[in-house]
Coordinates of C-alpha atoms in Angstrom, one line a residue:
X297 CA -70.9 148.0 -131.4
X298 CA -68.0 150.2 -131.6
X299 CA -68.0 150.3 -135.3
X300 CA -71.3 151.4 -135.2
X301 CA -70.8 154.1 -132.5
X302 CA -67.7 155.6 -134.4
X303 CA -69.7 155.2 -137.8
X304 CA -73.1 156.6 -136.5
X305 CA -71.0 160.0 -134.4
X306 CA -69.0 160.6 -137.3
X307 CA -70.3 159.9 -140.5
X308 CA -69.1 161.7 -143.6
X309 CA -73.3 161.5 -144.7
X310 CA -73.5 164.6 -142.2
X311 CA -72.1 166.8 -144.4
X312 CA -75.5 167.2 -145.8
X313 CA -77.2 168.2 -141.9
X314 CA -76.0 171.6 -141.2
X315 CA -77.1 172.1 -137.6
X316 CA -77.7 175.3 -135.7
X317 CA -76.1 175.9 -132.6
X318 CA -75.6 178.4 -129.7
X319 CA -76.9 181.9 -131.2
X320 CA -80.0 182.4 -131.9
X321 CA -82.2 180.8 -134.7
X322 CA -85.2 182.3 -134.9
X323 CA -86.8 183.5 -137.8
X324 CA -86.5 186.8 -137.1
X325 CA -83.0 186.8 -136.7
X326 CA -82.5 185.6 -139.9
X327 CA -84.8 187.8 -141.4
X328 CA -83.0 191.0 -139.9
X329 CA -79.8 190.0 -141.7
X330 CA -77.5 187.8 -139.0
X331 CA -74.2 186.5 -139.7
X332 CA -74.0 182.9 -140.1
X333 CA -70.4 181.2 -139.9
X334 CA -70.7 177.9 -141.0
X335 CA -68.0 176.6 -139.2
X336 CA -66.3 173.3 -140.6
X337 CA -65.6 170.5 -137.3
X338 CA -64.6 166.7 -137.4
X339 CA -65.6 164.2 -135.4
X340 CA -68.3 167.0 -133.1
X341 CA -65.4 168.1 -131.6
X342 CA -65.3 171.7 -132.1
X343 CA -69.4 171.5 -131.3
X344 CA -69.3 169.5 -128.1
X345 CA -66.7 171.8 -126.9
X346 CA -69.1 175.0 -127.3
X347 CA -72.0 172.9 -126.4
X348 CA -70.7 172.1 -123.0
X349 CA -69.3 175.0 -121.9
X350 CA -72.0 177.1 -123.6
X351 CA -69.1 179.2 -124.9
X352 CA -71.9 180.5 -127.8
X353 CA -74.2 182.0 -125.4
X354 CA -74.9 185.6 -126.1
X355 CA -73.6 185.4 -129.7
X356 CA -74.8 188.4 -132.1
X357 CA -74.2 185.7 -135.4
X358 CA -75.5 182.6 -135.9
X359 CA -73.5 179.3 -136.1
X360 CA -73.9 176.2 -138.3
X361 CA -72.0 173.1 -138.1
X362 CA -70.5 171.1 -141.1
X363 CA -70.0 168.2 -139.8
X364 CA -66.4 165.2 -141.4
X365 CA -64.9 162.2 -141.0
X366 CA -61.7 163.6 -141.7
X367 CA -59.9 167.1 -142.4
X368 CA -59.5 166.1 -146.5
X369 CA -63.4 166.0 -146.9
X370 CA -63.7 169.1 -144.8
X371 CA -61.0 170.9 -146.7
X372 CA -62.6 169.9 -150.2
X373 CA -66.1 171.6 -148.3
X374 CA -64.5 174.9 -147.4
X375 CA -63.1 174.4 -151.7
X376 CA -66.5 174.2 -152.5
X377 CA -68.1 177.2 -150.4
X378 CA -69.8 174.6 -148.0
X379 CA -67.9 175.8 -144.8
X380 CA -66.5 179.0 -143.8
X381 CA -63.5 177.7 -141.7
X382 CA -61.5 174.5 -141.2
X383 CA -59.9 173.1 -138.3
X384 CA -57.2 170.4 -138.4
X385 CA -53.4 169.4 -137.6
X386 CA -51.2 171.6 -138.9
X387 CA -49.7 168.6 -141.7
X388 CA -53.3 168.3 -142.9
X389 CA -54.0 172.4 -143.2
X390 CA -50.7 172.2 -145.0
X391 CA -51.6 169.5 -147.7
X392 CA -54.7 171.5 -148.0
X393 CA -52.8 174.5 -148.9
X394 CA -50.4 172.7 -151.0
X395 CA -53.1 171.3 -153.0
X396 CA -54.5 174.9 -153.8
X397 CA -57.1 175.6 -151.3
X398 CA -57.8 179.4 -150.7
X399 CA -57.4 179.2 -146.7
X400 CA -55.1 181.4 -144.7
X401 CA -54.7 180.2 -141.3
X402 CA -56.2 182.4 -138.5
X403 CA -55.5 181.0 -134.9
X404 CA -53.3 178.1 -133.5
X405 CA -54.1 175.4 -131.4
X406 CA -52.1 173.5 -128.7
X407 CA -51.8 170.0 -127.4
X408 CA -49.4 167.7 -126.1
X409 CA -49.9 165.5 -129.0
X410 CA -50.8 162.4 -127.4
X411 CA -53.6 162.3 -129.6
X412 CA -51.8 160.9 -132.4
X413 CA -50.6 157.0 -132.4
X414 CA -49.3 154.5 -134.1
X415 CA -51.5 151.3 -132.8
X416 CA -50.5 147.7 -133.4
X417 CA -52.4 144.5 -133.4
X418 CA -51.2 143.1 -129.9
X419 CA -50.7 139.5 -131.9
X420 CA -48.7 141.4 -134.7
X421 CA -45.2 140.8 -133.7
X422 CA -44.4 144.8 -134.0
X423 CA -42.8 145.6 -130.6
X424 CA -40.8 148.5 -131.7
X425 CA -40.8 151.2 -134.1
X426 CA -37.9 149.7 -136.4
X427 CA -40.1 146.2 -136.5
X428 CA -42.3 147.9 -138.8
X429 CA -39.5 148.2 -141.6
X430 CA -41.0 146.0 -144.4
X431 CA -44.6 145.7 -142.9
X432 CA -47.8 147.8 -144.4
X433 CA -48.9 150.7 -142.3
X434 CA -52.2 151.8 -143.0
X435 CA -52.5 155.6 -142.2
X436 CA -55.7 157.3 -141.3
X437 CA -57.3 159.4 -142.8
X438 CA -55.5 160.2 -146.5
X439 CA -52.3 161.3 -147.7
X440 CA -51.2 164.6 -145.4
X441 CA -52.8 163.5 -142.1
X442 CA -51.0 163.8 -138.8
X443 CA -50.5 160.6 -138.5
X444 CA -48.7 160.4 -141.4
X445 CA -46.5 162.8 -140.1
X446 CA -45.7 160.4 -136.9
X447 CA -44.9 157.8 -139.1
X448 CA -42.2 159.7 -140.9
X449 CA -40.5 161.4 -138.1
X450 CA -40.6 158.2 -135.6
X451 CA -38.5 156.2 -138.6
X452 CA -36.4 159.0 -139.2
X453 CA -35.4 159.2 -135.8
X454 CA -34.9 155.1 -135.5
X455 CA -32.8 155.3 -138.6
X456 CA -35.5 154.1 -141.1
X457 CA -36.4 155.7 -144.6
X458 CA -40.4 155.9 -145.3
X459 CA -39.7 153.4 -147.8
X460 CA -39.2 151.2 -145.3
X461 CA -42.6 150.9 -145.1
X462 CA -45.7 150.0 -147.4
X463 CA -48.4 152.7 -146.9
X464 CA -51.9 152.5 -147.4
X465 CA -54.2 155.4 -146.9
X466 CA -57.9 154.3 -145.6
X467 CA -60.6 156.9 -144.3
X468 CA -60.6 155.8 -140.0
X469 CA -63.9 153.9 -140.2
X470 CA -62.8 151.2 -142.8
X471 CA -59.4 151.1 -140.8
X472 CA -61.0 150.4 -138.0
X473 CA -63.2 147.4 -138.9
X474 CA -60.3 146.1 -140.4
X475 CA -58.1 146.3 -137.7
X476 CA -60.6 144.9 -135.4
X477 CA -61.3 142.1 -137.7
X478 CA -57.0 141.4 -137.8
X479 CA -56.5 142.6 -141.4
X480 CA -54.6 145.3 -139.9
X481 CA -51.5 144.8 -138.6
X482 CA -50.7 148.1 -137.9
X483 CA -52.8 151.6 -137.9
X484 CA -51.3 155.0 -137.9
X485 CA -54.1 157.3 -136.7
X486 CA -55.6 160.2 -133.9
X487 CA -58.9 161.1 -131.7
X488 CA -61.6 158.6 -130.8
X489 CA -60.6 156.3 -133.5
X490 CA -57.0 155.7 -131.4
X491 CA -58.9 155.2 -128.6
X492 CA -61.2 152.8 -129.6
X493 CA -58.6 150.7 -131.1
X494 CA -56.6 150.6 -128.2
X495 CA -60.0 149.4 -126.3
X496 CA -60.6 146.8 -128.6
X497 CA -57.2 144.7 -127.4
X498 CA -54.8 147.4 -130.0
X499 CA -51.0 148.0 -128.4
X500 CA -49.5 152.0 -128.8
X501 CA -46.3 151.6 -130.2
X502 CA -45.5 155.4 -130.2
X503 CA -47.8 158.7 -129.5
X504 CA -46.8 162.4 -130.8
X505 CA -46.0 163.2 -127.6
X506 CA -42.3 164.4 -126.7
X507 CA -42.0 166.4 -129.8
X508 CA -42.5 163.6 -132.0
X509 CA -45.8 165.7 -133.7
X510 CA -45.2 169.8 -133.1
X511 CA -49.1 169.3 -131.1
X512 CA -50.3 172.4 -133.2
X513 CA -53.6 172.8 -135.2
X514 CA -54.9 175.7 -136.9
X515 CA -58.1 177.2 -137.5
X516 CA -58.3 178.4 -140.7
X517 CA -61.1 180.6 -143.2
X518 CA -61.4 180.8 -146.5
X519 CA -60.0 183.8 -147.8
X520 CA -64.1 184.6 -149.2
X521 CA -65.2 184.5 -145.4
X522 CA -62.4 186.9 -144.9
X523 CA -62.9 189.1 -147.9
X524 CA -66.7 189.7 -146.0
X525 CA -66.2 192.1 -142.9
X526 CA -69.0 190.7 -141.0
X527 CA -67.9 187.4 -141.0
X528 CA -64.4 187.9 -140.3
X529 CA -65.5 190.4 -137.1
X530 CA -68.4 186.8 -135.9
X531 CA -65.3 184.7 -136.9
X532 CA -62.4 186.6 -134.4
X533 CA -65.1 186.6 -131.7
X534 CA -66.2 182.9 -132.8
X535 CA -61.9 182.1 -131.9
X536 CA -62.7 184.0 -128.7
X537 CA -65.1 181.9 -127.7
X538 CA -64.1 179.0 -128.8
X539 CA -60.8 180.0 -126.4
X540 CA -62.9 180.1 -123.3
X541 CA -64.5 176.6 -124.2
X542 CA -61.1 175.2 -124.6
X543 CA -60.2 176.7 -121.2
X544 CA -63.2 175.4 -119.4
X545 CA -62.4 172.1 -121.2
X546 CA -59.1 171.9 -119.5
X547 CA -60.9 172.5 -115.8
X548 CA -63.6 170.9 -116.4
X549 CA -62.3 167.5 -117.7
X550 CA -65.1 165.0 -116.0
X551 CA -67.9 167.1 -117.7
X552 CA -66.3 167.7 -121.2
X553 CA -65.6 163.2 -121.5
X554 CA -69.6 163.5 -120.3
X555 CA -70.3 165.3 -123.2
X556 CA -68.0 163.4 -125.2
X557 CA -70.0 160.0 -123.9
X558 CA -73.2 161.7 -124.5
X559 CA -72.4 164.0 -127.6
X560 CA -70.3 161.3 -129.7
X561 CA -71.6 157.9 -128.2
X562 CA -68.0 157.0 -127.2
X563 CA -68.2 155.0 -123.9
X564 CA -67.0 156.5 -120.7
X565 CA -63.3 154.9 -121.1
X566 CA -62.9 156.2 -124.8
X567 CA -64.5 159.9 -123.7
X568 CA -62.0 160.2 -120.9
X569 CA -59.1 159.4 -123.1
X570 CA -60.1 162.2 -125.8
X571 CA -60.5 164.6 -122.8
X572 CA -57.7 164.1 -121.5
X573 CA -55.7 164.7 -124.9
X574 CA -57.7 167.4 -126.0
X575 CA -56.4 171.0 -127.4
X576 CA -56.2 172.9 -124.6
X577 CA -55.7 176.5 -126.2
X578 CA -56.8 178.7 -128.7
X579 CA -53.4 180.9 -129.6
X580 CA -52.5 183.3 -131.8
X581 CA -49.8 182.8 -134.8
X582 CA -46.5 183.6 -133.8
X583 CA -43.5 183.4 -135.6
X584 CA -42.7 180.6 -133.5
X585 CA -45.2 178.6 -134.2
X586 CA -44.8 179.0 -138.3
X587 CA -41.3 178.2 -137.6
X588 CA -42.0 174.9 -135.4
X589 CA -44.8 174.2 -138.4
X590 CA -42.1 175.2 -141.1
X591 CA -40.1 171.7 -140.1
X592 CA -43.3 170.2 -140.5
X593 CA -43.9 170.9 -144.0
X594 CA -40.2 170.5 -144.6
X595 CA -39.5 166.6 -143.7
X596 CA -43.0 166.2 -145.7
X597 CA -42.2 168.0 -148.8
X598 CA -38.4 166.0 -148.8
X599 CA -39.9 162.6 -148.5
X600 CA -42.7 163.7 -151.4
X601 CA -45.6 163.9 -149.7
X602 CA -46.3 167.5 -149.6
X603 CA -45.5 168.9 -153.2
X604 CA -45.6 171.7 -153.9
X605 CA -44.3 172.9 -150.3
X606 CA -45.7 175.5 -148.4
X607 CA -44.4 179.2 -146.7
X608 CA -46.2 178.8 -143.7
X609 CA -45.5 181.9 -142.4
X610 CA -47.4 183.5 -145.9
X611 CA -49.9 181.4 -145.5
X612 CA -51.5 182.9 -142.0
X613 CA -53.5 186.0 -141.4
X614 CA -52.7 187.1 -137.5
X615 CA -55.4 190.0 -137.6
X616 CA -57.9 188.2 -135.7
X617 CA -56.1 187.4 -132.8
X618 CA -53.7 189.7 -131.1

């Protein structure tokens, strides 16, 4: 049942259903010339944030939803033109500019990182990070992810290289029904898919929290959406917005895991987890925060997985949030 939960919320097919949300969609607004931001989310988060706090009311642009299983698809969308903006971990915004793709990063966003994991199978025999020297690691969702990222700073701090470990990327819903199946013995991964696999019997070895991830995502746009005035003027207030939802997330944590339950088909358990972990804060790009995401892309680019490296700090636009 889980597997069909996670794989019916979050399926990659949903790319292809755009859905409207929170302005106005009436033909007549689209006939007078509205923006629309198509705005690129994984896993409904983004939309059941602005859906329960109704952070969209009131709107003068119109919003779609592009809807991923992960933040590689969603990156190879906003590539193509199919999304406006991305939203991910900083590690998987920085593979996505490594690998070429015209995004500059417009806002940060803050957590405490405990939604990140490294899950074992409870049966595995892993009862510590340096028992995973020699094993397989599968990490979710491709090369780049924040998960990946725990895994190589967790074994640089026990004294392990990363090739101590055999690593095998797999997109979170094939992870998961191997791990619950036991062909997993150990899953590096975030969100509802940690959850569920600690649900169904999985132990946490380690979380992000304590530093061991930096906690910050970015929004980003493509640097079309901000070539066109319009959209970059919906897409600052969109951040605005979306700031107050994350807020009222934060205060409001019974009724966001609702919508979680309701939104995402998680069960009450699950939904309370992810609400509890959630980014709490929409911020704006400080040198700080490149600096903090600059030791990121470092330890990545010296253990080869983010080639070419990245300047972070080049890579941001701080005009839409002051």
């Amino acid at each position: 049942m889980i597997r069909r939960i996670a794989a019916a919320a979050l399926s990659m097919t949903s790319l292809l259903a755009l859905t409207a949300c929170g302005a106005d969609s009436s033909a007549e607004a689209s006939s007078s010339g509205q923006v629309t931001l198509t705005i690129g989310d994984q896993a409904k988060t983004l939309q059941t944030i602005v859906a329960a706090s109704d952070a969209l009311k009131g709107a003068k642009y119109k919003v779609k939803w592009a809807e991923f299983e992960g933040a590689a698809p969603l990156y190879q969308a906003v590539q193509a033109g199919a999304a406006d903006t991305g939203y991910s971990a900083d590690l998987p915004a920085l593979q996505a500019l490594s690998g070429g793709v015209k995004v500059k990063n417009v806002a940060a966003l803050k957590n405490d990182g405990t939604h990140v994991g490294i899950v074992v199978r409870k049966d595995s025999g892993i009862g510590s990070v340096k028992d995973l020297k020699g094993q397989k690691v599968v990490v979710s969702s491709a090369k780049g992810s924040v998960s990946e990222y725990l895994l190589a700073n967790v074994l640089k701090q026990n004294g392990l290289s990363y090739k101590d470990v055999e690593v095998q990327y797999l997109l979170p819903t094939d992870a998961q029904a191997a791990f619950a199946s036991g062909r997993i013995k150990a899953w590096a991964i975030f969100g509802v898919y940690q959850a569920v696999a600690l649900e169904q019997g999985g132990k946490l070895l380690v979380d992000g929290a304590d530093g061991r991830v930096s906690g910050i995502g970015f929004v980003n746009a493509s640097e079309e959406t901000l070539a066109d005035t319009k959209k970059k003027v919906a897409l600052a207030d969109f951040l605005k917005r979306l700031g107050k939802g994350l807020k009222w997330t934060s205060t409001h944590q019974d009724a966001y895991a609702k919508a979680i339950e309701e939104r995402n088909g998680a069960d009450a358990s699950v939904a309370k987890t992810l609400a509890s972990a959630a980014y709490s804060q929409v911020l704006p790009i400080t040198p700080d925060i490149n600096t903090t995401v600059q030791g990121v892309a470092d330890l990545m680019n010296g253990i080869g997985v983010l080639d070419p490296n990245v300047d972070v700090a080049k890579s941001a636009d701080t005009s839409l949030l002051k």
